[in-house]
Tab-separated table of C-alpha atoms in Angstrom:
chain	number	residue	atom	x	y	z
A	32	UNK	CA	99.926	97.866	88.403
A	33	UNK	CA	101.271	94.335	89.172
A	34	UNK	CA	103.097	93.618	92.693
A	35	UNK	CA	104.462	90.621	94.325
A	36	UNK	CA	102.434	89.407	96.694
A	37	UNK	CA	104.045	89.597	100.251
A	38	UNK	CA	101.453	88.231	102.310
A	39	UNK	CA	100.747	88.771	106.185
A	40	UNK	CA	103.490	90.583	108.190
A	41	UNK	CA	104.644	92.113	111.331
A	42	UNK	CA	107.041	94.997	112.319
A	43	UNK	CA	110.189	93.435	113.767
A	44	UNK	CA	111.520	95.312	116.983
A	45	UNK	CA	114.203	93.931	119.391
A	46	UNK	CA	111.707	93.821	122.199
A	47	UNK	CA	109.355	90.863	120.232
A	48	UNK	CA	112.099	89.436	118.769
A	49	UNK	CA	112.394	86.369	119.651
A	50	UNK	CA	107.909	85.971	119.831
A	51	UNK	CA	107.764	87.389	116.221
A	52	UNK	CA	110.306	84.224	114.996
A	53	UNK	CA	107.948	81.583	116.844
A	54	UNK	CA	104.699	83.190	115.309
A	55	UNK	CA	102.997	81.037	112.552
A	56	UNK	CA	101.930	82.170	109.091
A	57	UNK	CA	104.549	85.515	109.469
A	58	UNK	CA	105.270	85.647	105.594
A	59	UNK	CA	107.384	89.012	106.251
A	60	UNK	CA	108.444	91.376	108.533
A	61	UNK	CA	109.065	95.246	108.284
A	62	UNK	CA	112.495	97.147	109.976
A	63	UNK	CA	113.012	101.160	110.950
A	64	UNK	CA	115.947	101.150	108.055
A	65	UNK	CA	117.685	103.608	110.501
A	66	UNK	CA	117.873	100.959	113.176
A	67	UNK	CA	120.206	97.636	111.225
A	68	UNK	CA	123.062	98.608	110.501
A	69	UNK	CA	124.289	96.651	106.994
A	70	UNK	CA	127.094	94.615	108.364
A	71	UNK	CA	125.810	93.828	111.609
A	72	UNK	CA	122.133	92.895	111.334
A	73	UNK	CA	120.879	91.472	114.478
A	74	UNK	CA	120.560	87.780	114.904
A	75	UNK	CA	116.995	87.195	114.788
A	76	UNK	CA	116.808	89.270	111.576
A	77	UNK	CA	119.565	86.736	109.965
A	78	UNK	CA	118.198	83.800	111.028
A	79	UNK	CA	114.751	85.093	109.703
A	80	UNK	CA	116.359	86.032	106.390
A	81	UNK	CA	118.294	82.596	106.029
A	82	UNK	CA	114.631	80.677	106.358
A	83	UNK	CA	113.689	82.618	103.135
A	84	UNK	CA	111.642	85.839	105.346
A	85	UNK	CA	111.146	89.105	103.273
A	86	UNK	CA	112.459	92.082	105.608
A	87	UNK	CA	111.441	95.275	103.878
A	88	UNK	CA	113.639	98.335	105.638
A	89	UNK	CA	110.950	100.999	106.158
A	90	UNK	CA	112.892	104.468	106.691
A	91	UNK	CA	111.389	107.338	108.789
A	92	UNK	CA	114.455	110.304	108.223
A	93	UNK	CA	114.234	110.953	104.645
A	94	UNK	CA	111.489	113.787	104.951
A	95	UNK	CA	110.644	113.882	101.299
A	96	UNK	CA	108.068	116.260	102.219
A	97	UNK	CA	110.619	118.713	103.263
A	98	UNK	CA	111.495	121.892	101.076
A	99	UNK	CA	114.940	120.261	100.463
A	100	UNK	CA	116.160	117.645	98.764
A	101	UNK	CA	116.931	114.207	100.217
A	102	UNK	CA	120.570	114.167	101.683
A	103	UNK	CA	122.831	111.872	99.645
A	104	UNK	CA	124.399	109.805	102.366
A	105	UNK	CA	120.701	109.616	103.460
A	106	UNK	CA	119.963	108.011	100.505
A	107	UNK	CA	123.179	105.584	100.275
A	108	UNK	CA	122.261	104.328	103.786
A	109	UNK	CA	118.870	103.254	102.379
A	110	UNK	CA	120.213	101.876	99.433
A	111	UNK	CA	122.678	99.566	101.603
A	112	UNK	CA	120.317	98.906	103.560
A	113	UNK	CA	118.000	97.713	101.041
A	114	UNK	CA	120.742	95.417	99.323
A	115	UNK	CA	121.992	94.354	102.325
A	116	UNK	CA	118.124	92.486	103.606
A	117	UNK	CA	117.628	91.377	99.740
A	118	UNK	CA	114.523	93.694	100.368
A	119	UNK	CA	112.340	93.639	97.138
A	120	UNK	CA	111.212	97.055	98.229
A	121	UNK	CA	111.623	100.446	100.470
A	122	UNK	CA	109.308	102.175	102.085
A	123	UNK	CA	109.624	106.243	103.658
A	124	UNK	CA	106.989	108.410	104.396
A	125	UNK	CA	104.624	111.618	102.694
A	126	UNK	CA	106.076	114.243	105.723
A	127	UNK	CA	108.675	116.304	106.490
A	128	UNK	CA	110.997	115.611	109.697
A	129	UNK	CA	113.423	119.108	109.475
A	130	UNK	CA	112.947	122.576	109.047
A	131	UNK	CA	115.076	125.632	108.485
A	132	UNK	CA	118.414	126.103	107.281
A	133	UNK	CA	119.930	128.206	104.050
A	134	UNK	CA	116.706	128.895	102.575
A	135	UNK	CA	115.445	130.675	106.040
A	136	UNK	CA	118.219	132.127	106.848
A	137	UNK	CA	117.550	130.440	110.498
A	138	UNK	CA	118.748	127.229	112.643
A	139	UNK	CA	117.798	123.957	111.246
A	140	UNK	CA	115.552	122.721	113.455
A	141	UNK	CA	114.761	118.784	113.622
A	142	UNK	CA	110.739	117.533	114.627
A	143	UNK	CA	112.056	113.747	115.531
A	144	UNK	CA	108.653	113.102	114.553
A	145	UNK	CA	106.592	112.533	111.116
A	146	UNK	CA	104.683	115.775	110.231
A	147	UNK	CA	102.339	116.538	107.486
A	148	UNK	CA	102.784	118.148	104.240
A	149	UNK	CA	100.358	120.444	103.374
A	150	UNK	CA	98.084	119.332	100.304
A	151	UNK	CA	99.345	122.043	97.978
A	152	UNK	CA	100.256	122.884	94.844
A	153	UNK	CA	103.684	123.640	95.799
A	154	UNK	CA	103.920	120.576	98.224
A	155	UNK	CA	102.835	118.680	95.275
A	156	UNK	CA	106.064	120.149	93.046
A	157	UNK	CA	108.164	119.673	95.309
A	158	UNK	CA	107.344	116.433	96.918
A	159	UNK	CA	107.201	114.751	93.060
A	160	UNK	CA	110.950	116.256	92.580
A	161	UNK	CA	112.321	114.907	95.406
A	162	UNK	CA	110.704	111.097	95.419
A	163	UNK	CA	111.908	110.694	91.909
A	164	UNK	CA	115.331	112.091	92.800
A	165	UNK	CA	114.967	108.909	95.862
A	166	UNK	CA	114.017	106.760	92.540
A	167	UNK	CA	116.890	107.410	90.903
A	168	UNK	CA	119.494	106.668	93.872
A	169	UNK	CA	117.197	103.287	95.107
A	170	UNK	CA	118.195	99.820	94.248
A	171	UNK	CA	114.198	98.517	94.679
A	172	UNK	CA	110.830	99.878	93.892
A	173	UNK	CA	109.812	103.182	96.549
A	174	UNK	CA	106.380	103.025	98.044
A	175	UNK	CA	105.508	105.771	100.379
A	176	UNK	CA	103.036	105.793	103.047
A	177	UNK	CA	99.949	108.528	104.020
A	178	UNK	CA	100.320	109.350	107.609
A	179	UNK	CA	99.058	110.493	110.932
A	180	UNK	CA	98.080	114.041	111.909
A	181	UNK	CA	97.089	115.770	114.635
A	182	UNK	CA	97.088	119.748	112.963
A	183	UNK	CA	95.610	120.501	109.711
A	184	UNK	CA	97.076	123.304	107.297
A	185	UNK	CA	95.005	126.461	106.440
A	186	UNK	CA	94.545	126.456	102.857
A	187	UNK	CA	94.947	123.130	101.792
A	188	UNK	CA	94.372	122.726	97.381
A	189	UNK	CA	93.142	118.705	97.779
A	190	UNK	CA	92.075	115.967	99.562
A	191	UNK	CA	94.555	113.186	100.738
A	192	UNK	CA	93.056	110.829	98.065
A	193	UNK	CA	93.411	113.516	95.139
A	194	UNK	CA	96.971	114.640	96.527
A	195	UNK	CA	97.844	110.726	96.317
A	196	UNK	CA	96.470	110.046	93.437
A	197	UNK	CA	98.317	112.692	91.720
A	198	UNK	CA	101.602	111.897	92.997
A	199	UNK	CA	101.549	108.477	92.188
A	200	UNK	CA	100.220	109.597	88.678
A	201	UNK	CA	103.401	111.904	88.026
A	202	UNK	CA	106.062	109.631	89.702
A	203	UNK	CA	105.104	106.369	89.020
A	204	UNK	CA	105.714	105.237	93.234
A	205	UNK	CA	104.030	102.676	94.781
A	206	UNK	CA	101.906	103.692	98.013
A	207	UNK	CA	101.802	102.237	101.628
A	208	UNK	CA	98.585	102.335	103.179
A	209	UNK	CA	98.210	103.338	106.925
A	210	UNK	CA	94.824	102.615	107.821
A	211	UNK	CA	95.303	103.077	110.802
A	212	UNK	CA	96.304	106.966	110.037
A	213	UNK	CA	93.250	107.154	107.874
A	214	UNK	CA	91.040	106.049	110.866
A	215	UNK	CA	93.295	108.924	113.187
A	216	UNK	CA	92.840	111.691	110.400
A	217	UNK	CA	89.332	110.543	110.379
A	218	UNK	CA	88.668	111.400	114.257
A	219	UNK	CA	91.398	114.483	114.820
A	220	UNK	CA	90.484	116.318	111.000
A	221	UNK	CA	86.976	115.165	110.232
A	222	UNK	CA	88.653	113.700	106.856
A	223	UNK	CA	86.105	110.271	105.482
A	224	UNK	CA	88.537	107.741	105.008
A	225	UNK	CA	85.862	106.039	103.090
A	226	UNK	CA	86.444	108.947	100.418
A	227	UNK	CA	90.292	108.738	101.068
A	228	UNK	CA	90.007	105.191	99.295
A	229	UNK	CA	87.848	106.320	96.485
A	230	UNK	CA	89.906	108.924	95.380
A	231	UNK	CA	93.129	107.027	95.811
A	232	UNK	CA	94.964	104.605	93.451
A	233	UNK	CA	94.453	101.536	94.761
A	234	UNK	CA	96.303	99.504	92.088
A	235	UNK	CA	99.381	101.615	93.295
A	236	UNK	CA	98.945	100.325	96.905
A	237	UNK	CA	102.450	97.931	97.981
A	238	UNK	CA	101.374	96.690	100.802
A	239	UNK	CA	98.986	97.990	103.994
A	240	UNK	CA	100.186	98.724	107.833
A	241	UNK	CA	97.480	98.189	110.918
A	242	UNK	CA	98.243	99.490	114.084
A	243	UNK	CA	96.356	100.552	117.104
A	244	UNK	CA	95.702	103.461	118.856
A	245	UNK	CA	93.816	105.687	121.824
A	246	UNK	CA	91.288	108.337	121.613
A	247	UNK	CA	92.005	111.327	124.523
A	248	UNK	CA	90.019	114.392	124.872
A	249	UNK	CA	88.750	113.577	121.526
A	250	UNK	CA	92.362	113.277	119.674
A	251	UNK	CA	92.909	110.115	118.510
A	252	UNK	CA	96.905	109.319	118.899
A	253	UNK	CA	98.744	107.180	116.901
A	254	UNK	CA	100.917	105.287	119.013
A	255	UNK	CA	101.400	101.618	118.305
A	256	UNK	CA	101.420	100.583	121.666
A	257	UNK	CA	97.435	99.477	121.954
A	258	UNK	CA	95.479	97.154	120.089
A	259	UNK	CA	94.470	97.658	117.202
A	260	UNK	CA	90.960	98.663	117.536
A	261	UNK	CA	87.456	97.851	115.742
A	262	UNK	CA	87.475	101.438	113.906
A	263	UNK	CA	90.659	100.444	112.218
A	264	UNK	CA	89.820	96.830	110.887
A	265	UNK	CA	86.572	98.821	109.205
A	266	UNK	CA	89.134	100.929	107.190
A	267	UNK	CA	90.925	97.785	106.539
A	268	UNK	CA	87.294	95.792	105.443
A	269	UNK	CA	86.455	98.997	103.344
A	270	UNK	CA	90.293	98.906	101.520
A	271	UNK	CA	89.938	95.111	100.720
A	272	UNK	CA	86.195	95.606	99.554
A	273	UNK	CA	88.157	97.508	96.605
A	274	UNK	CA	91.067	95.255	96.034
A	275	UNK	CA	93.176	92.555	97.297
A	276	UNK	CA	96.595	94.441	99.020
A	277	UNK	CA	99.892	92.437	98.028
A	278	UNK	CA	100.741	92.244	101.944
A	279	UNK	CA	99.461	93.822	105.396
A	280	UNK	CA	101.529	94.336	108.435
A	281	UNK	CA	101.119	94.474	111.765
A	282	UNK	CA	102.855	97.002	113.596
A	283	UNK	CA	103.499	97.190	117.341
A	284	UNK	CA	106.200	99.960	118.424
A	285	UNK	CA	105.783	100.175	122.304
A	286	UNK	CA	104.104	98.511	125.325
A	287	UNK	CA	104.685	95.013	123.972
A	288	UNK	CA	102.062	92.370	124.553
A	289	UNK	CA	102.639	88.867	124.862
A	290	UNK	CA	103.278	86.605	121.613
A	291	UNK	CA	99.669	85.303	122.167
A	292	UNK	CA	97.752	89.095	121.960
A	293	UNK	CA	99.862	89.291	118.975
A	294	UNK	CA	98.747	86.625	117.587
A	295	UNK	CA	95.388	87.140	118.292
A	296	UNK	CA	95.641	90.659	116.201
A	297	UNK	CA	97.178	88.847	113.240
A	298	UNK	CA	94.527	86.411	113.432
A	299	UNK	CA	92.072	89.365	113.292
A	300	UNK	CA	93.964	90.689	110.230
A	301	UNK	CA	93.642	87.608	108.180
A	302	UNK	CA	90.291	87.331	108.864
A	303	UNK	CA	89.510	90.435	107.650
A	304	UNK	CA	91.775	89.588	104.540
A	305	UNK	CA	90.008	86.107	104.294
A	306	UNK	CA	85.988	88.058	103.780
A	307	UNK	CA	87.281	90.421	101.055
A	308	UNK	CA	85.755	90.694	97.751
A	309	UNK	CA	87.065	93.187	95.679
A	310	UNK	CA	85.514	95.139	93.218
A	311	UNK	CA	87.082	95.104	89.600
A	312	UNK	CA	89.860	97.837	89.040
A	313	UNK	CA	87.867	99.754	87.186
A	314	UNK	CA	85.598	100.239	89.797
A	315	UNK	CA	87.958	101.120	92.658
A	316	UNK	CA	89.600	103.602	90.234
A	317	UNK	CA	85.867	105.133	89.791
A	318	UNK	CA	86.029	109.291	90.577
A	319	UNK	CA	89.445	110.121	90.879
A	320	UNK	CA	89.902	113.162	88.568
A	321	UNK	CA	93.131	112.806	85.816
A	322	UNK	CA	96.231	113.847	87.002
A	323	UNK	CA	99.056	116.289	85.738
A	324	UNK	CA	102.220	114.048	84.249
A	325	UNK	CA	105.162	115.255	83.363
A	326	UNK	CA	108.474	116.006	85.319
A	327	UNK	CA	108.802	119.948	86.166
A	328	UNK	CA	111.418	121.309	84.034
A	329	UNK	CA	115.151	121.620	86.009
A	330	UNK	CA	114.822	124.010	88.651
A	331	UNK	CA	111.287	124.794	88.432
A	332	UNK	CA	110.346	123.539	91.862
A	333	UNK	CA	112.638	126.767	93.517
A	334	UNK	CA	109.946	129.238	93.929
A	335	UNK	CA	108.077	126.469	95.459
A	336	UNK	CA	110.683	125.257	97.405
A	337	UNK	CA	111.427	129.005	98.870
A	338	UNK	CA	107.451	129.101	99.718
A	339	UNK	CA	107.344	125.597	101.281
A	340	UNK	CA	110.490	126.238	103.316
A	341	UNK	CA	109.170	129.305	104.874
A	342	UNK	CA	105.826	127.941	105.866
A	343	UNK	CA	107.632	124.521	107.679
A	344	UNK	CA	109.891	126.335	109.502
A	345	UNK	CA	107.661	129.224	110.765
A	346	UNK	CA	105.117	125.781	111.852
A	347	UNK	CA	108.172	123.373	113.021
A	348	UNK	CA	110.128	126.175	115.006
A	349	UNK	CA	106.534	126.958	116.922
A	350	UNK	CA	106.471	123.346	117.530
A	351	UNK	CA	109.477	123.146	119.443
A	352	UNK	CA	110.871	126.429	119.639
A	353	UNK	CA	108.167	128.151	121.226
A	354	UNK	CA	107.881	131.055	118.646
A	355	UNK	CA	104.617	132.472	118.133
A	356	UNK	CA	102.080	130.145	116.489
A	357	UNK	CA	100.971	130.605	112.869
A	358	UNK	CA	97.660	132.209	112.947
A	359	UNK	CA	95.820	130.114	110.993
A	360	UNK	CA	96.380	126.872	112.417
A	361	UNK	CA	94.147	125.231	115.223
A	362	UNK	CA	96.106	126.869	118.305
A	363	UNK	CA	94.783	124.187	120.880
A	364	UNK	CA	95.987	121.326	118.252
A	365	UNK	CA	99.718	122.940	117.926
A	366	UNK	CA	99.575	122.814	121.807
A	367	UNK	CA	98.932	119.141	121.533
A	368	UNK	CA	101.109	118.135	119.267
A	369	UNK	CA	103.902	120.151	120.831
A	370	UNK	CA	103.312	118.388	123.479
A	371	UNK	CA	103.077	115.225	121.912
A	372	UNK	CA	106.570	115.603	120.015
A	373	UNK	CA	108.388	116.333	123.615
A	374	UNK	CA	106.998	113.405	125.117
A	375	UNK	CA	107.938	111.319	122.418
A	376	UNK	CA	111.645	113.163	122.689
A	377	UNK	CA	111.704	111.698	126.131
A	378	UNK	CA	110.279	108.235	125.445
A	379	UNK	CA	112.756	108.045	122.118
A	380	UNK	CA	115.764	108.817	124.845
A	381	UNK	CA	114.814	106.422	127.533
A	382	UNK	CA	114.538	103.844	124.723
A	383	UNK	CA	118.016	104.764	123.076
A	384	UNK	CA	120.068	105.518	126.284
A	385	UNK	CA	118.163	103.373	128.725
A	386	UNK	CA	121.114	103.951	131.440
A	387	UNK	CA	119.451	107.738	131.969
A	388	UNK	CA	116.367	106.684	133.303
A	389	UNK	CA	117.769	104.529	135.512
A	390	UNK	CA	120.254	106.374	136.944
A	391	UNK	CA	117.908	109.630	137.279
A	392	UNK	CA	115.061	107.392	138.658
A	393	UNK	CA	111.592	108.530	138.697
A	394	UNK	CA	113.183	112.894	138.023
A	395	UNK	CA	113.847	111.346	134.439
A	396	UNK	CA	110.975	112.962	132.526
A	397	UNK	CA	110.471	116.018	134.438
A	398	UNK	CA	113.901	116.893	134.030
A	399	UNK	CA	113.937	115.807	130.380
A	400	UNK	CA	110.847	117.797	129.518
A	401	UNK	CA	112.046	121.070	131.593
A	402	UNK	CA	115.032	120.833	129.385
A	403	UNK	CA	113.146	120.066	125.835
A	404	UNK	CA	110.872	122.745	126.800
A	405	UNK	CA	114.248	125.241	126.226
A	406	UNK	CA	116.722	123.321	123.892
A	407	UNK	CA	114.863	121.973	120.670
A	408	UNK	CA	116.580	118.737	118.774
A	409	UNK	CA	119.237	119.779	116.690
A	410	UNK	CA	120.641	116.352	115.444
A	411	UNK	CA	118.628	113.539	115.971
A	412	UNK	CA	117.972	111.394	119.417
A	413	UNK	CA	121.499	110.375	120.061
A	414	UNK	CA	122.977	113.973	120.055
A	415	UNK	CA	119.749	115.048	122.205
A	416	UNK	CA	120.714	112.601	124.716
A	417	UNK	CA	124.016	113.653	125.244
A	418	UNK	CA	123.028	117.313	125.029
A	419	UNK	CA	120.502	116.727	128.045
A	420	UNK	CA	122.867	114.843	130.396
A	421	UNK	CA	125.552	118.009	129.555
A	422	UNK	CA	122.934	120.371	130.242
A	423	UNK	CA	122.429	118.323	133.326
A	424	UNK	CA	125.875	118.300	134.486
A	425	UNK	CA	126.581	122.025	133.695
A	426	UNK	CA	123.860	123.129	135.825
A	427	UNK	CA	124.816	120.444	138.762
A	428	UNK	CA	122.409	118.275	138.699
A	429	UNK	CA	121.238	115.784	139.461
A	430	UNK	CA	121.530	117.145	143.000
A	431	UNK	CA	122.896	113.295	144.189
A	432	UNK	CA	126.464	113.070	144.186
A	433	UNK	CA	126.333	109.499	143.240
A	434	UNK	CA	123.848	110.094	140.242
A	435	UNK	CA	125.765	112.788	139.557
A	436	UNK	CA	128.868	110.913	138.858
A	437	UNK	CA	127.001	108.100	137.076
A	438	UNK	CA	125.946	110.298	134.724
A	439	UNK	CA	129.239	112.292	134.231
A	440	UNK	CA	131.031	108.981	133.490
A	441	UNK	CA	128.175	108.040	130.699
A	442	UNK	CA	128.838	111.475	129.846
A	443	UNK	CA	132.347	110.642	128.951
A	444	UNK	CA	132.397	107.424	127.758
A	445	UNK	CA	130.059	108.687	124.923
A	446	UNK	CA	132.062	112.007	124.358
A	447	UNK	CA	135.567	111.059	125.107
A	448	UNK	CA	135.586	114.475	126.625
A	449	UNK	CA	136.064	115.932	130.001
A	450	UNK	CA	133.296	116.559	132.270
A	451	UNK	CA	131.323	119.532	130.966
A	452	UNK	CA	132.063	122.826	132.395
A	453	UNK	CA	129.910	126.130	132.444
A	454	UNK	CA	132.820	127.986	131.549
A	455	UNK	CA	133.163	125.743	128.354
A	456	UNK	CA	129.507	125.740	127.980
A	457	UNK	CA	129.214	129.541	127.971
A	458	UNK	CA	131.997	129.657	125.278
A	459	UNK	CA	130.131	127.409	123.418
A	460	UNK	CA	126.387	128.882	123.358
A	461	UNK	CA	128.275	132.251	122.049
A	462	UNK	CA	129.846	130.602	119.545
A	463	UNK	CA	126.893	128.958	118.107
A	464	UNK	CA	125.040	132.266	118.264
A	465	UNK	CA	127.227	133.780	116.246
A	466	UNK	CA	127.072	131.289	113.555
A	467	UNK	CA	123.706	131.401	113.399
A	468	UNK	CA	123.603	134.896	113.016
């Protein structure tokens, strides 16, 4: 496989804005597709696009890896948004993000996070059905990118190399290499990322993210907010020992350094880039086994789909429902990444609706995490916002009366509602229980 080249890039956030448009040798830069909206692109991004910058719009709500197929308007708002940056190509992610619903005859329950698909047959089915039904709806090329876990599933049929190999082999999509998530799978699930890149089709690799990371109580998280560490340029050396990747990115989602550190990091990058001697194709392709080909026949993926759908939910609802754990999974590792996904609820919130942390001071998180701890995410970060402040209000808090109306007026500027009751609230809660009877 043949791709354009796209060089050395950098994930554009509003925060480094301005530092990533003064940084020399930037070739391209990477958006959360969810975050532009089509006819209002920020600034920084037109002015970047006007001096001929690719922007690829990297989406992280498809969940392709979910029992159900990808939501229409889902895939129209990727589409626009992938016209709309002259983007030569999207990216989205191997996970699933949601949980639930008509096949489980329970709620649908929403992770706000990236979680992993287990390396299954039926995963497999399902997850080849639904990128080439994303295929068919896309303007550009698909590539999809291996990510970052903290829990492994019981009984998994593959490796990450064989299970990528394979669906590249039956759908024809172009991959995104984390290697930074190879280096975290490497420390939290003992999995040789060295192995990882022999098995995988390297030919089918788009481009290459980099980020950086911290090791705690021997879990390495994933969080884009440190540099990017020694461990992680060694994936990156051992990738471009086997073949020259069309473009690698930088990406920096939190904690923003100055313009300098990053840099410094890209500098890093390109050196890294600048020592590589691949190895022929042939080579690098040396040890995978042959794939299946071959679309599943209409409707054959429903058996797997009903499986799939059962096992998700039963994991996503212990996640951040607080049912009983599955059995066979790592207990102390579903503690931790429960954890992990209501932190990041909280951070996500702060970041969207910056006015609640202000106004509720330094009782923010507590009183964000006592109330994640009971309500789980039921539409995305937006919706959870307003849910906590109503939760918030109903209960009487915060217990200052000046907080208390700051927050009742951002309340209703967002709802166009009256203050929240508990009467209403009450009324509510039944009525929801009864629907999802």
């Amino acid at each position: 496989m043949r791709h354009s080249t796209l060089g050395t890039g950098i994930g554009w956030r509003p925060e480094i804005a301005e530092a990533v448009e003064h940084l020399s040798g930037v070739d391209w830069v990477e958006v959360v597709a969810e975050n532009v909206c089509p006819g209002h692109l920020p600034a920084s991004l037109t002015r970047l696009r006007a001096r001929g910058t690719t922007i690829v719009p990297h989406g992280v709500s498809l969940g392709l890896g979910g029992a159900d197929r990808p939501g229409e308007q889902k895939l129209k708002d990727l589409a626009e948004r992938a016209v709309a940056l002259e983007a030569p190509l999207v990216t989205e992610h191997i996970a699933f993000v949601r949980a639930g619903g008509a096949r489980t005859a329970s709620p649908l329950l929403e992770a706000g996070h990236l979680l992993p698909v287990p390396r299954t047959r039926d995963a497999l089915a399902v997850l080849c059905e639904n990128v080439r039904i994303a295929q068919d709806q896309l303007p550009v090329p698909l590539a999809l990118e291996n990510i970052a876990a903290l829990i492994a599933w019981p009984g998994e049929e593959m490796s990450e190399g064989q299970f990528l190999a394979e669906l590249v082999e039956r759908t024809g999509v172009r991959l995104l290499i984390d290697v930074a998530n190879l280096h975290t799978n490497h420390v939290n699930r003992g999995e040789d990322p060295v192995k990882a890149l022999a098995e995988l089709p390297v030919e089918a690799i788009a481009y290459v993210h980099v980020a950086g990371g911290v090791e705690r109580d021997g879990v390495w998280h994933d969080t884009h907010a440190h540099p990017v560490p020694e461990p992680v340029l060694d994936v990156l050396r051992e990738l471009v020992s086997r073949v020259a990747p069309p473009g690698v990115l930088l990406e920096r989602d939190d904690d923003f350094p100055p313009q300098e550190e990053l840099a410094a990091e890209l500098t890093a990058i390109r050196t890294v880039l600048g020592s590589a001697r691949p190895q022929p194709e042939a080579a690098a392709a040396e040890g995978r086994a042959p794939a299946e080909q071959g679309a599943e026949p209409h409707g054959a993926t429903e058996p797997a789909r009903e499986r799939l759908a059962i096992s998700q939910a039963a994991l996503l609802s212990a996640l951040v429902a607080g049912t009983p754990a599955p059995e066979e999974f790592d207990q102390r590792r579903l503690r931790v990444q429960s954890r992990a996904l209501t932190v990041k609820r909280a951070q996500v919130v702060a970041k969207i609706a910056p006015e609640l942390p202000e106004i509720l001071g330094d009782g923010y998180r507590a009183a964000f995490l006592a109330y994640a701890a009971k309500r789980p995410m039921r539409a995305g970060y937006r919706r959870d916002a307003l849910d906590f402040v109503e939760q918030l209000l109903v209960a009487g808090r915060p217990e200052d009366e000046r907080a208390r109306r700051q927050l009742s007026r951002w309340w209703q500027e967002r709802t166009g509602a009256r203050r929240p009751r508990r009467a209403a609230r009450i009324v509510r809660a039944a009525r929801a229980a009864l629907v999802g009877r």
